[in-house]
């Protein structure tokens, strides 16, 4: 099935409301193997809406609308949709009774224009709205399907999950499963290049690469007669993927880097403290966004000035004078210093040039040094971002710090894992 999404509402065209419905529906429909071909936004204008629906059916089997189902005169979506598909509206007495009871329970007067919400296509399937007052519906006529849902996102999402998704899954006749493989340290173009032979030869499962902020991911999708069979197809495909990009994979279940890292820290009982310069507390803030982080995170120090680096962390004045505060040496001393003063098992630090200006020819804006002190080793790594802006540089540096912590925790987990063939407890 090919789908066109139509968002109805003048407020979106005027920029008063952000259209999050289209994003949500595209993501959800993709998960069940349905192709969204177009996004359209139209104001509360009957002629334009009618023309747009006619246009959508020239290339699509299904039109999904959000908005325009309310009680006011400019809410005309279902009237136009029903007219285009050749049906007519009838009063649904059960919906009317439920709506009157709803108003009564809330102590609100039932005005006559609310009856409009109870007019529904005579040949449609009604979807009740437990989050609001306007029901939705699906109407199928002559091989064309229209699905109409309310505009408020919390109403639309609830209706989609309870009614629309099961309706569409029954129509598709196949089970679809997908798996997101999250990667760090490799760009989308390089990722595609490494997987090119698989991508060019794909049929089922299929592969697609996607870019994200500071990372990218691979989506593997399989269709089969059952979900279990589709999952098995993906499992059988994974060795070929790992062979090509395994060094960059940090999650095979679509988890975010912070969540994978936090879980490893918990499992390995690794305590962490950080000393931040460039990021100004962003790393610590990201860590504590995870519930229960107090079990492993001791403290975060923002040592922005050179004086703070020396007084709080014991960074040598000679080191800063000789190598500057933006250097491998300073980053290492910062990491070792925060580990020493906190007693944590792992100390992580950053220093650099936040940008968008400043820096030197050797260390331009967006340059950062990440320090790690863990076990018997203290080291630093240098990264240079694309300098897209100050906040972007700070975020990229935070992600680099997080990935280094992940690598340390993952190494501990791997060291504890039984050898292949060894019996597991």
mmCIF file of C-alpha atoms in Angstrom:
data_model
loop_
_atom_site.group_PDB
_atom_site.id
_atom_site.type_symbol
_atom_site.label_atom_id
_atom_site.label_comp_id
_atom_site.label_asym_id
_atom_site.label_seq_id
_atom_site.Cartn_x
_atom_site.Cartn_y
_atom_site.Cartn_z
ATOM 1 C CA UNK A 1 0.000 0.000 0.000
ATOM 2 C CA UNK A 2 1.193 3.488 -0.883
ATOM 3 C CA UNK A 3 0.113 6.188 1.540
ATOM 4 C CA UNK A 4 -0.325 9.949 1.375
ATOM 5 C CA UNK A 5 -0.552 11.939 4.608
ATOM 6 C CA UNK A 6 -2.685 15.088 4.605
ATOM 7 C CA UNK A 7 -2.547 17.421 7.584
ATOM 8 C CA UNK A 8 -5.491 19.806 7.696
ATOM 9 C CA UNK A 9 -5.355 23.148 9.473
ATOM 10 C CA UNK A 10 -4.642 26.765 8.559
ATOM 11 C CA UNK A 11 -2.711 27.185 11.820
ATOM 12 C CA UNK A 12 0.076 24.962 10.455
ATOM 13 C CA UNK A 13 0.413 27.016 7.277
ATOM 14 C CA UNK A 14 0.675 30.169 9.384
ATOM 15 C CA UNK A 15 3.404 28.642 11.542
ATOM 16 C CA UNK A 16 1.289 28.776 14.686
ATOM 17 C CA UNK A 17 1.413 24.989 15.149
ATOM 18 C CA UNK A 18 4.225 22.550 14.408
ATOM 19 C CA UNK A 19 3.074 19.527 12.414
ATOM 20 C CA UNK A 20 4.363 16.656 14.560
ATOM 21 C CA UNK A 21 1.617 14.293 13.378
ATOM 22 C CA UNK A 22 3.259 13.684 10.000
ATOM 23 C CA UNK A 23 6.568 12.770 11.639
ATOM 24 C CA UNK A 24 4.922 10.367 14.070
ATOM 25 C CA UNK A 25 2.779 8.674 11.435
ATOM 26 C CA UNK A 26 5.652 8.302 8.984
ATOM 27 C CA UNK A 27 7.758 6.593 11.625
ATOM 28 C CA UNK A 28 4.949 4.311 12.756
ATOM 29 C CA UNK A 29 3.761 3.372 9.281
ATOM 30 C CA UNK A 30 7.314 2.566 8.258
ATOM 31 C CA UNK A 31 7.538 0.155 11.180
ATOM 32 C CA UNK A 32 4.711 -1.958 9.767
ATOM 33 C CA UNK A 33 6.116 -1.926 6.252
ATOM 34 C CA UNK A 34 3.877 0.690 4.657
ATOM 35 C CA UNK A 35 5.301 3.268 2.271
ATOM 36 C CA UNK A 36 4.538 6.942 2.893
ATOM 37 C CA UNK A 37 4.880 8.609 -0.496
ATOM 38 C CA UNK A 38 3.797 12.194 0.263
ATOM 39 C CA UNK A 39 3.300 14.712 3.062
ATOM 40 C CA UNK A 40 0.748 17.429 2.379
ATOM 41 C CA UNK A 41 -0.476 20.315 4.524
ATOM 42 C CA UNK A 42 -3.601 22.242 3.572
ATOM 43 C CA UNK A 43 -5.641 24.959 5.242
ATOM 44 C CA UNK A 44 -9.310 24.800 6.197
ATOM 45 C CA UNK A 45 -10.424 25.333 2.627
ATOM 46 C CA UNK A 46 -12.940 22.851 1.109
ATOM 47 C CA UNK A 47 -11.898 23.296 -2.520
ATOM 48 C CA UNK A 48 -8.178 22.959 -1.871
ATOM 49 C CA UNK A 49 -8.716 19.937 0.363
ATOM 50 C CA UNK A 50 -10.897 18.275 -2.288
ATOM 51 C CA UNK A 51 -8.306 18.938 -5.005
ATOM 52 C CA UNK A 52 -5.525 17.609 -2.795
ATOM 53 C CA UNK A 53 -7.374 14.369 -2.003
ATOM 54 C CA UNK A 54 -8.070 13.817 -5.711
ATOM 55 C CA UNK A 55 -4.392 14.388 -6.446
ATOM 56 C CA UNK A 56 -3.277 12.001 -3.699
ATOM 57 C CA UNK A 57 -5.382 9.138 -5.073
ATOM 58 C CA UNK A 58 -3.683 9.379 -8.459
ATOM 59 C CA UNK A 59 -0.587 7.734 -6.970
ATOM 60 C CA UNK A 60 -1.682 6.258 -3.639
ATOM 61 C CA UNK A 61 -4.067 3.598 -2.359
ATOM 62 C CA UNK A 62 -4.515 5.152 1.070
ATOM 63 C CA UNK A 63 -5.040 8.726 2.219
ATOM 64 C CA UNK A 64 -4.654 9.441 5.927
ATOM 65 C CA UNK A 65 -5.853 12.793 7.200
ATOM 66 C CA UNK A 66 -5.389 14.457 10.577
ATOM 67 C CA UNK A 67 -7.433 17.445 11.691
ATOM 68 C CA UNK A 68 -10.714 18.997 10.649
ATOM 69 C CA UNK A 69 -13.057 16.621 12.507
ATOM 70 C CA UNK A 70 -14.286 19.054 15.162
ATOM 71 C CA UNK A 71 -17.644 20.779 15.718
ATOM 72 C CA UNK A 72 -16.984 24.148 14.078
ATOM 73 C CA UNK A 73 -17.977 25.248 10.584
ATOM 74 C CA UNK A 74 -14.415 25.168 9.254
ATOM 75 C CA UNK A 75 -13.990 21.500 10.291
ATOM 76 C CA UNK A 76 -14.837 19.911 6.942
ATOM 77 C CA UNK A 77 -12.425 16.995 6.481
ATOM 78 C CA UNK A 78 -14.897 14.142 6.796
ATOM 79 C CA UNK A 79 -17.455 15.918 4.625
ATOM 80 C CA UNK A 80 -14.943 16.343 1.796
ATOM 81 C CA UNK A 81 -13.428 12.865 2.156
ATOM 82 C CA UNK A 82 -16.829 11.217 2.160
ATOM 83 C CA UNK A 83 -17.893 13.197 -0.883
ATOM 84 C CA UNK A 84 -14.725 12.349 -2.844
ATOM 85 C CA UNK A 85 -15.124 8.629 -2.162
ATOM 86 C CA UNK A 86 -18.815 8.653 -3.089
ATOM 87 C CA UNK A 87 -20.445 7.992 0.287
ATOM 88 C CA UNK A 88 -22.693 10.134 2.484
ATOM 89 C CA UNK A 89 -22.830 11.040 6.174
ATOM 90 C CA UNK A 90 -25.363 9.653 8.649
ATOM 91 C CA UNK A 91 -25.959 10.418 12.313
ATOM 92 C CA UNK A 92 -24.460 7.789 14.613
ATOM 93 C CA UNK A 93 -26.895 7.720 17.527
ATOM 94 C CA UNK A 94 -24.569 5.669 19.766
ATOM 95 C CA UNK A 95 -21.768 8.197 19.315
ATOM 96 C CA UNK A 96 -24.237 11.016 19.987
ATOM 97 C CA UNK A 97 -25.412 9.415 23.241
ATOM 98 C CA UNK A 98 -21.829 8.842 24.392
ATOM 99 C CA UNK A 99 -20.881 12.424 23.598
ATOM 100 C CA UNK A 100 -23.858 13.843 25.503
ATOM 101 C CA UNK A 101 -22.961 11.685 28.498
ATOM 102 C CA UNK A 102 -19.363 12.867 28.277
ATOM 103 C CA UNK A 103 -20.447 16.512 28.406
ATOM 104 C CA UNK A 104 -22.813 15.785 31.280
ATOM 105 C CA UNK A 105 -20.107 14.101 33.362
ATOM 106 C CA UNK A 106 -17.831 17.094 32.837
ATOM 107 C CA UNK A 107 -20.591 19.524 33.791
ATOM 108 C CA UNK A 108 -20.471 21.221 30.397
ATOM 109 C CA UNK A 109 -23.463 22.236 28.255
ATOM 110 C CA UNK A 110 -23.970 20.215 25.068
ATOM 111 C CA UNK A 111 -24.291 22.733 22.257
ATOM 112 C CA UNK A 112 -26.062 21.735 19.060
ATOM 113 C CA UNK A 113 -22.971 22.103 16.866
ATOM 114 C CA UNK A 114 -21.469 19.098 18.648
ATOM 115 C CA UNK A 115 -23.946 16.892 16.784
ATOM 116 C CA UNK A 116 -21.747 17.534 13.739
ATOM 117 C CA UNK A 117 -19.045 15.322 15.249
ATOM 118 C CA UNK A 118 -21.510 12.412 15.291
ATOM 119 C CA UNK A 119 -22.091 12.495 11.520
ATOM 120 C CA UNK A 120 -20.034 9.673 9.999
ATOM 121 C CA UNK A 121 -19.799 7.876 6.625
ATOM 122 C CA UNK A 122 -22.580 5.349 6.149
ATOM 123 C CA UNK A 123 -20.148 2.668 4.904
ATOM 124 C CA UNK A 124 -17.226 3.516 7.162
ATOM 125 C CA UNK A 125 -15.682 1.902 10.250
ATOM 126 C CA UNK A 126 -15.853 4.221 13.259
ATOM 127 C CA UNK A 127 -12.879 4.710 15.597
ATOM 128 C CA UNK A 128 -13.862 5.969 19.045
ATOM 129 C CA UNK A 129 -11.851 8.810 20.575
ATOM 130 C CA UNK A 130 -11.228 8.243 24.265
ATOM 131 C CA UNK A 131 -8.899 11.283 24.493
ATOM 132 C CA UNK A 132 -11.284 13.793 22.914
ATOM 133 C CA UNK A 133 -14.736 14.260 21.396
ATOM 134 C CA UNK A 134 -14.266 13.791 17.637
ATOM 135 C CA UNK A 135 -14.345 10.143 16.456
ATOM 136 C CA UNK A 136 -12.281 9.014 13.506
ATOM 137 C CA UNK A 137 -13.070 6.513 10.793
ATOM 138 C CA UNK A 138 -11.854 4.388 7.901
ATOM 139 C CA UNK A 139 -13.753 4.382 4.611
ATOM 140 C CA UNK A 140 -13.002 2.015 1.727
ATOM 141 C CA UNK A 141 -14.686 2.591 -1.620
ATOM 142 C CA UNK A 142 -13.687 1.180 -5.028
ATOM 143 C CA UNK A 143 -10.214 0.166 -3.895
ATOM 144 C CA UNK A 144 -9.458 3.519 -2.294
ATOM 145 C CA UNK A 145 -9.042 3.813 1.480
ATOM 146 C CA UNK A 146 -9.411 6.974 3.539
ATOM 147 C CA UNK A 147 -8.528 7.122 7.231
ATOM 148 C CA UNK A 148 -9.434 10.267 9.144
ATOM 149 C CA UNK A 149 -8.130 11.053 12.609
ATOM 150 C CA UNK A 150 -8.333 14.113 14.881
ATOM 151 C CA UNK A 151 -5.606 16.757 14.804
ATOM 152 C CA UNK A 152 -4.474 17.046 18.456
ATOM 153 C CA UNK A 153 -1.431 14.755 18.680
ATOM 154 C CA UNK A 154 -2.427 13.065 21.951
ATOM 155 C CA UNK A 155 -5.815 12.160 20.444
ATOM 156 C CA UNK A 156 -4.347 11.053 17.117
ATOM 157 C CA UNK A 157 -1.631 8.858 18.647
ATOM 158 C CA UNK A 158 -4.049 7.027 20.912
ATOM 159 C CA UNK A 159 -6.450 6.404 18.018
ATOM 160 C CA UNK A 160 -3.644 5.237 15.758
ATOM 161 C CA UNK A 161 -2.336 2.691 18.260
ATOM 162 C CA UNK A 162 -5.750 1.318 19.258
ATOM 163 C CA UNK A 163 -7.545 1.366 15.914
ATOM 164 C CA UNK A 164 -5.626 2.465 12.827
ATOM 165 C CA UNK A 165 -2.524 0.319 13.178
ATOM 166 C CA UNK A 166 -4.493 -2.941 13.675
ATOM 167 C CA UNK A 167 -6.731 -1.972 10.736
ATOM 168 C CA UNK A 168 -3.750 -1.412 8.421
ATOM 169 C CA UNK A 169 -1.880 -4.494 9.629
ATOM 170 C CA UNK A 170 -4.910 -6.620 8.786
ATOM 171 C CA UNK A 171 -4.971 -5.078 5.319
ATOM 172 C CA UNK A 172 -1.283 -5.674 4.638
ATOM 173 C CA UNK A 173 -1.499 -9.422 5.270
ATOM 174 C CA UNK A 174 2.179 -9.784 6.226
ATOM 175 C CA UNK A 175 4.177 -9.441 9.404
ATOM 176 C CA UNK A 176 7.019 -6.948 9.303
ATOM 177 C CA UNK A 177 9.859 -6.561 11.760
ATOM 178 C CA UNK A 178 12.751 -4.123 11.760
ATOM 179 C CA UNK A 179 15.910 -3.671 13.767
ATOM 180 C CA UNK A 180 17.923 -0.487 14.196
ATOM 181 C CA UNK A 181 21.700 -0.952 14.443
ATOM 182 C CA UNK A 182 23.204 2.127 16.115
ATOM 183 C CA UNK A 183 26.770 3.119 15.209
ATOM 184 C CA UNK A 184 29.323 5.685 16.363
ATOM 185 C CA UNK A 185 32.543 6.777 14.701
ATOM 186 C CA UNK A 186 31.456 6.190 11.118
ATOM 187 C CA UNK A 187 29.609 8.543 8.759
ATOM 188 C CA UNK A 188 26.580 7.589 6.688
ATOM 189 C CA UNK A 189 28.479 7.584 3.371
ATOM 190 C CA UNK A 190 31.212 5.336 4.808
ATOM 191 C CA UNK A 191 28.559 3.119 6.386
ATOM 192 C CA UNK A 192 26.846 2.676 3.034
ATOM 193 C CA UNK A 193 30.168 1.950 1.340
ATOM 194 C CA UNK A 194 31.021 -0.782 3.837
ATOM 195 C CA UNK A 195 27.598 -2.385 3.284
ATOM 196 C CA UNK A 196 27.325 -1.726 -0.446
ATOM 197 C CA UNK A 197 27.365 -5.360 -1.529
ATOM 198 C CA UNK A 198 24.538 -6.183 0.872
ATOM 199 C CA UNK A 199 22.534 -3.113 -0.144
ATOM 200 C CA UNK A 200 22.890 -3.787 -3.863
ATOM 201 C CA UNK A 201 21.868 -7.414 -3.439
ATOM 202 C CA UNK A 202 19.026 -6.792 -0.987
ATOM 203 C CA UNK A 203 15.527 -8.138 -1.452
ATOM 204 C CA UNK A 204 14.207 -9.396 1.869
ATOM 205 C CA UNK A 205 15.525 -8.346 4.368
ATOM 206 C CA UNK A 206 16.257 -4.825 3.176
ATOM 207 C CA UNK A 207 18.833 -2.361 4.507
ATOM 208 C CA UNK A 208 18.726 1.422 4.779
ATOM 209 C CA UNK A 209 21.219 3.840 6.336
ATOM 210 C CA UNK A 210 20.284 7.011 8.215
ATOM 211 C CA UNK A 211 22.305 9.941 9.539
ATOM 212 C CA UNK A 212 21.768 11.338 13.026
ATOM 213 C CA UNK A 213 23.474 14.027 15.056
ATOM 214 C CA UNK A 214 27.019 12.738 15.690
ATOM 215 C CA UNK A 215 26.154 9.162 14.749
ATOM 216 C CA UNK A 216 24.214 7.069 12.255
ATOM 217 C CA UNK A 217 22.222 3.885 12.141
ATOM 218 C CA UNK A 218 21.285 1.014 9.895
ATOM 219 C CA UNK A 219 17.721 -0.289 9.701
ATOM 220 C CA UNK A 220 17.187 -3.908 8.680
ATOM 221 C CA UNK A 221 13.621 -4.768 7.704
ATOM 222 C CA UNK A 222 12.167 -8.210 7.025
ATOM 223 C CA UNK A 223 8.713 -9.321 5.852
ATOM 224 C CA UNK A 224 7.336 -12.804 6.506
ATOM 225 C CA UNK A 225 4.160 -14.693 7.328
ATOM 226 C CA UNK A 226 4.780 -14.280 11.065
ATOM 227 C CA UNK A 227 6.728 -11.946 13.348
ATOM 228 C CA UNK A 228 8.843 -14.850 14.593
ATOM 229 C CA UNK A 229 9.839 -15.762 11.040
ATOM 230 C CA UNK A 230 10.706 -12.141 10.248
ATOM 231 C CA UNK A 231 12.855 -11.878 13.397
ATOM 232 C CA UNK A 232 14.649 -15.085 12.434
ATOM 233 C CA UNK A 233 15.430 -13.640 9.005
ATOM 234 C CA UNK A 234 17.048 -10.590 10.620
ATOM 235 C CA UNK A 235 19.013 -12.767 13.063
ATOM 236 C CA UNK A 236 20.381 -14.777 10.131
ATOM 237 C CA UNK A 237 21.407 -11.546 8.388
ATOM 238 C CA UNK A 238 23.290 -10.046 11.350
ATOM 239 C CA UNK A 239 26.616 -11.947 10.980
ATOM 240 C CA UNK A 240 27.170 -10.391 7.549
ATOM 241 C CA UNK A 241 26.482 -6.930 8.992
ATOM 242 C CA UNK A 242 28.786 -7.449 11.974
ATOM 243 C CA UNK A 243 31.566 -8.643 9.677
ATOM 244 C CA UNK A 244 31.522 -5.315 7.843
ATOM 245 C CA UNK A 245 30.744 -2.703 10.516
ATOM 246 C CA UNK A 246 30.994 -4.542 13.836
ATOM 247 C CA UNK A 247 33.736 -2.206 15.101
ATOM 248 C CA UNK A 248 31.312 0.729 15.022
ATOM 249 C CA UNK A 249 28.177 -0.916 16.449
ATOM 250 C CA UNK A 250 27.241 -0.055 20.015
ATOM 251 C CA UNK A 251 23.627 -1.303 19.950
ATOM 252 C CA UNK A 252 21.739 -3.827 17.868
ATOM 253 C CA UNK A 253 18.410 -2.943 19.453
ATOM 254 C CA UNK A 254 18.091 0.745 18.595
ATOM 255 C CA UNK A 255 19.161 1.984 22.037
ATOM 256 C CA UNK A 256 20.773 5.373 22.522
ATOM 257 C CA UNK A 257 24.423 5.591 23.506
ATOM 258 C CA UNK A 258 23.627 7.066 26.941
ATOM 259 C CA UNK A 259 21.338 4.148 27.766
ATOM 260 C CA UNK A 260 23.801 1.472 26.626
ATOM 261 C CA UNK A 261 26.631 3.177 28.511
ATOM 262 C CA UNK A 262 24.590 3.569 31.692
ATOM 263 C CA UNK A 263 23.564 -0.089 31.648
ATOM 264 C CA UNK A 264 27.195 -1.204 31.315
ATOM 265 C CA UNK A 265 28.277 1.081 34.155
ATOM 266 C CA UNK A 266 25.558 -0.388 36.373
ATOM 267 C CA UNK A 267 26.374 -3.982 35.416
ATOM 268 C CA UNK A 268 30.125 -3.542 35.870
ATOM 269 C CA UNK A 269 29.780 -1.371 39.001
ATOM 270 C CA UNK A 270 32.091 1.257 37.513
ATOM 271 C CA UNK A 271 31.991 4.602 39.316
ATOM 272 C CA UNK A 272 32.539 7.725 37.221
ATOM 273 C CA UNK A 273 33.427 11.379 37.734
ATOM 274 C CA UNK A 274 33.998 14.035 35.113
ATOM 275 C CA UNK A 275 35.837 17.308 34.643
ATOM 276 C CA UNK A 276 34.382 19.481 31.897
ATOM 277 C CA UNK A 277 35.705 22.616 30.299
ATOM 278 C CA UNK A 278 34.358 22.960 26.744
ATOM 279 C CA UNK A 279 31.037 21.196 27.452
ATOM 280 C CA UNK A 280 30.289 23.204 30.588
ATOM 281 C CA UNK A 281 28.373 20.449 32.416
ATOM 282 C CA UNK A 282 26.596 18.920 29.419
ATOM 283 C CA UNK A 283 28.207 15.518 29.974
ATOM 284 C CA UNK A 284 27.158 15.385 33.626
ATOM 285 C CA UNK A 285 23.654 16.539 32.719
ATOM 286 C CA UNK A 286 23.387 13.772 30.129
ATOM 287 C CA UNK A 287 24.478 11.132 32.616
ATOM 288 C CA UNK A 288 21.995 12.161 35.280
ATOM 289 C CA UNK A 289 19.128 12.033 32.784
ATOM 290 C CA UNK A 290 19.225 8.258 33.405
ATOM 291 C CA UNK A 291 17.281 7.101 36.493
ATOM 292 C CA UNK A 292 19.468 5.541 39.178
ATOM 293 C CA UNK A 293 22.678 7.151 37.940
ATOM 294 C CA UNK A 294 23.588 8.152 41.511
ATOM 295 C CA UNK A 295 24.673 4.531 42.021
ATOM 296 C CA UNK A 296 27.710 5.048 39.774
ATOM 297 C CA UNK A 297 28.120 8.798 39.133
ATOM 298 C CA UNK A 298 29.981 10.594 41.911
ATOM 299 C CA UNK A 299 30.549 14.161 40.751
ATOM 300 C CA UNK A 300 30.957 16.500 37.837
ATOM 301 C CA UNK A 301 33.302 19.494 37.950
ATOM 302 C CA UNK A 302 33.084 22.363 35.490
ATOM 303 C CA UNK A 303 36.643 23.685 35.422
ATOM 304 C CA UNK A 304 36.308 26.312 32.730
ATOM 305 C CA UNK A 305 39.206 28.567 33.651
ATOM 306 C CA UNK A 306 42.856 27.577 33.861
ATOM 307 C CA UNK A 307 42.821 28.541 37.538
ATOM 308 C CA UNK A 308 39.980 26.091 38.153
ATOM 309 C CA UNK A 309 41.841 23.340 36.313
ATOM 310 C CA UNK A 310 44.871 23.877 38.525
ATOM 311 C CA UNK A 311 43.064 24.422 41.856
ATOM 312 C CA UNK A 312 40.326 21.779 41.524
ATOM 313 C CA UNK A 313 42.146 19.107 39.539
ATOM 314 C CA UNK A 314 45.838 19.705 40.173
ATOM 315 C CA UNK A 315 46.671 20.389 36.528
ATOM 316 C CA UNK A 316 50.260 21.622 36.418
ATOM 317 C CA UNK A 317 50.834 25.274 35.646
ATOM 318 C CA UNK A 318 53.867 24.131 33.660
ATOM 319 C CA UNK A 319 51.682 21.836 31.539
ATOM 320 C CA UNK A 320 49.340 24.672 30.584
ATOM 321 C CA UNK A 321 52.235 27.055 29.935
ATOM 322 C CA UNK A 322 54.056 24.565 27.738
ATOM 323 C CA UNK A 323 51.172 22.829 25.926
ATOM 324 C CA UNK A 324 48.224 25.249 26.515
ATOM 325 C CA UNK A 325 44.916 24.316 28.077
ATOM 326 C CA UNK A 326 43.766 22.801 24.745
ATOM 327 C CA UNK A 327 46.060 19.786 24.549
ATOM 328 C CA UNK A 328 46.457 16.070 25.126
ATOM 329 C CA UNK A 329 48.533 16.763 28.218
ATOM 330 C CA UNK A 330 45.969 19.010 29.875
ATOM 331 C CA UNK A 331 43.111 16.611 29.117
ATOM 332 C CA UNK A 332 45.044 13.704 30.659
ATOM 333 C CA UNK A 333 45.884 15.652 33.806
ATOM 334 C CA UNK A 334 42.258 16.740 34.126
ATOM 335 C CA UNK A 335 41.015 13.136 33.889
ATOM 336 C CA UNK A 336 43.610 11.887 36.354
ATOM 337 C CA UNK A 337 42.856 14.798 38.665
ATOM 338 C CA UNK A 338 39.099 14.275 38.852
ATOM 339 C CA UNK A 339 39.641 10.560 39.395
ATOM 340 C CA UNK A 340 42.060 11.314 42.232
ATOM 341 C CA UNK A 341 39.898 13.889 44.055
ATOM 342 C CA UNK A 342 36.695 11.832 43.681
ATOM 343 C CA UNK A 343 38.046 8.347 44.243
ATOM 344 C CA UNK A 344 36.033 7.150 41.240
ATOM 345 C CA UNK A 345 37.173 4.193 39.190
ATOM 346 C CA UNK A 346 36.981 6.209 35.963
ATOM 347 C CA UNK A 347 37.757 9.843 35.349
ATOM 348 C CA UNK A 348 36.751 11.525 32.071
ATOM 349 C CA UNK A 349 37.541 15.059 30.951
ATOM 350 C CA UNK A 350 37.310 17.446 28.039
ATOM 351 C CA UNK A 351 38.970 20.651 26.981
ATOM 352 C CA UNK A 352 38.901 22.439 23.657
ATOM 353 C CA UNK A 353 37.640 25.311 21.539
ATOM 354 C CA UNK A 354 33.850 25.590 21.647
ATOM 355 C CA UNK A 355 33.735 28.072 18.769
ATOM 356 C CA UNK A 356 32.382 29.249 16.520
ATOM 357 C CA UNK A 357 35.455 31.531 16.565
ATOM 358 C CA UNK A 358 38.844 31.451 18.232
ATOM 359 C CA UNK A 359 41.306 28.605 18.320
ATOM 360 C CA UNK A 360 44.530 28.290 16.378
ATOM 361 C CA UNK A 361 45.645 26.864 13.037
ATOM 362 C CA UNK A 362 46.588 23.662 14.839
ATOM 363 C CA UNK A 363 43.421 23.564 16.965
ATOM 364 C CA UNK A 364 40.624 25.349 15.084
ATOM 365 C CA UNK A 365 37.118 25.911 16.500
ATOM 366 C CA UNK A 366 35.440 22.583 17.173
ATOM 367 C CA UNK A 367 38.655 20.906 18.352
ATOM 368 C CA UNK A 368 38.379 18.955 21.592
ATOM 369 C CA UNK A 369 40.635 16.707 23.646
ATOM 370 C CA UNK A 370 38.979 13.900 25.613
ATOM 371 C CA UNK A 371 40.882 12.549 28.615
ATOM 372 C CA UNK A 372 40.298 9.130 30.220
ATOM 373 C CA UNK A 373 41.846 7.735 33.389
ATOM 374 C CA UNK A 374 40.795 4.135 34.054
ATOM 375 C CA UNK A 375 42.575 1.124 35.464
ATOM 376 C CA UNK A 376 46.299 1.501 34.955
ATOM 377 C CA UNK A 377 45.954 3.773 31.940
ATOM 378 C CA UNK A 378 45.493 7.486 31.364
ATOM 379 C CA UNK A 379 45.183 8.682 27.781
ATOM 380 C CA UNK A 380 43.645 11.436 25.637
ATOM 381 C CA UNK A 381 42.055 11.567 22.209
ATOM 382 C CA UNK A 382 41.630 14.502 19.865
ATOM 383 C CA UNK A 383 38.477 15.142 17.830
ATOM 384 C CA UNK A 384 37.705 17.907 15.354
ATOM 385 C CA UNK A 385 34.034 18.556 14.634
ATOM 386 C CA UNK A 386 32.607 20.255 11.557
ATOM 387 C CA UNK A 387 32.177 23.467 13.616
ATOM 388 C CA UNK A 388 28.482 23.817 12.804
ATOM 389 C CA UNK A 389 28.005 26.034 15.839
ATOM 390 C CA UNK A 390 28.899 26.359 19.495
ATOM 391 C CA UNK A 391 26.124 24.134 20.827
ATOM 392 C CA UNK A 392 26.754 21.554 18.093
ATOM 393 C CA UNK A 393 30.455 21.464 19.020
ATOM 394 C CA UNK A 394 29.590 20.979 22.682
ATOM 395 C CA UNK A 395 27.187 18.153 21.842
ATOM 396 C CA UNK A 396 29.730 16.393 19.627
ATOM 397 C CA UNK A 397 32.322 16.586 22.393
ATOM 398 C CA UNK A 398 29.848 15.222 24.942
ATOM 399 C CA UNK A 399 29.111 12.277 22.643
ATOM 400 C CA UNK A 400 32.843 11.598 22.225
ATOM 401 C CA UNK A 401 33.257 11.563 26.022
ATOM 402 C CA UNK A 402 30.292 9.239 26.361
ATOM 403 C CA UNK A 403 31.671 6.868 23.739
ATOM 404 C CA UNK A 404 35.037 6.647 25.513
ATOM 405 C CA UNK A 405 33.258 5.767 28.757
ATOM 406 C CA UNK A 406 31.222 3.192 26.828
ATOM 407 C CA UNK A 407 34.420 1.640 25.412
ATOM 408 C CA UNK A 408 35.937 1.281 28.880
ATOM 409 C CA UNK A 409 32.822 -0.307 30.341
ATOM 410 C CA UNK A 410 32.382 -2.559 27.295
ATOM 411 C CA UNK A 411 35.976 -3.784 27.603
ATOM 412 C CA UNK A 412 35.279 -4.794 31.196
ATOM 413 C CA UNK A 413 32.107 -6.605 30.179
ATOM 414 C CA UNK A 414 33.901 -8.406 27.342
ATOM 415 C CA UNK A 415 36.714 -9.454 29.696
ATOM 416 C CA UNK A 416 34.180 -11.049 32.033
ATOM 417 C CA UNK A 417 32.279 -12.806 29.254
ATOM 418 C CA UNK A 418 32.932 -16.573 29.027
ATOM 419 C CA UNK A 419 35.045 -17.807 26.135
ATOM 420 C CA UNK A 420 33.244 -19.379 23.199
ATOM 421 C CA UNK A 421 32.321 -22.906 24.130
ATOM 422 C CA UNK A 422 32.737 -22.257 27.857
ATOM 423 C CA UNK A 423 29.715 -23.257 29.873
ATOM 424 C CA UNK A 424 27.718 -20.284 31.161
ATOM 425 C CA UNK A 425 26.358 -20.219 34.712
#
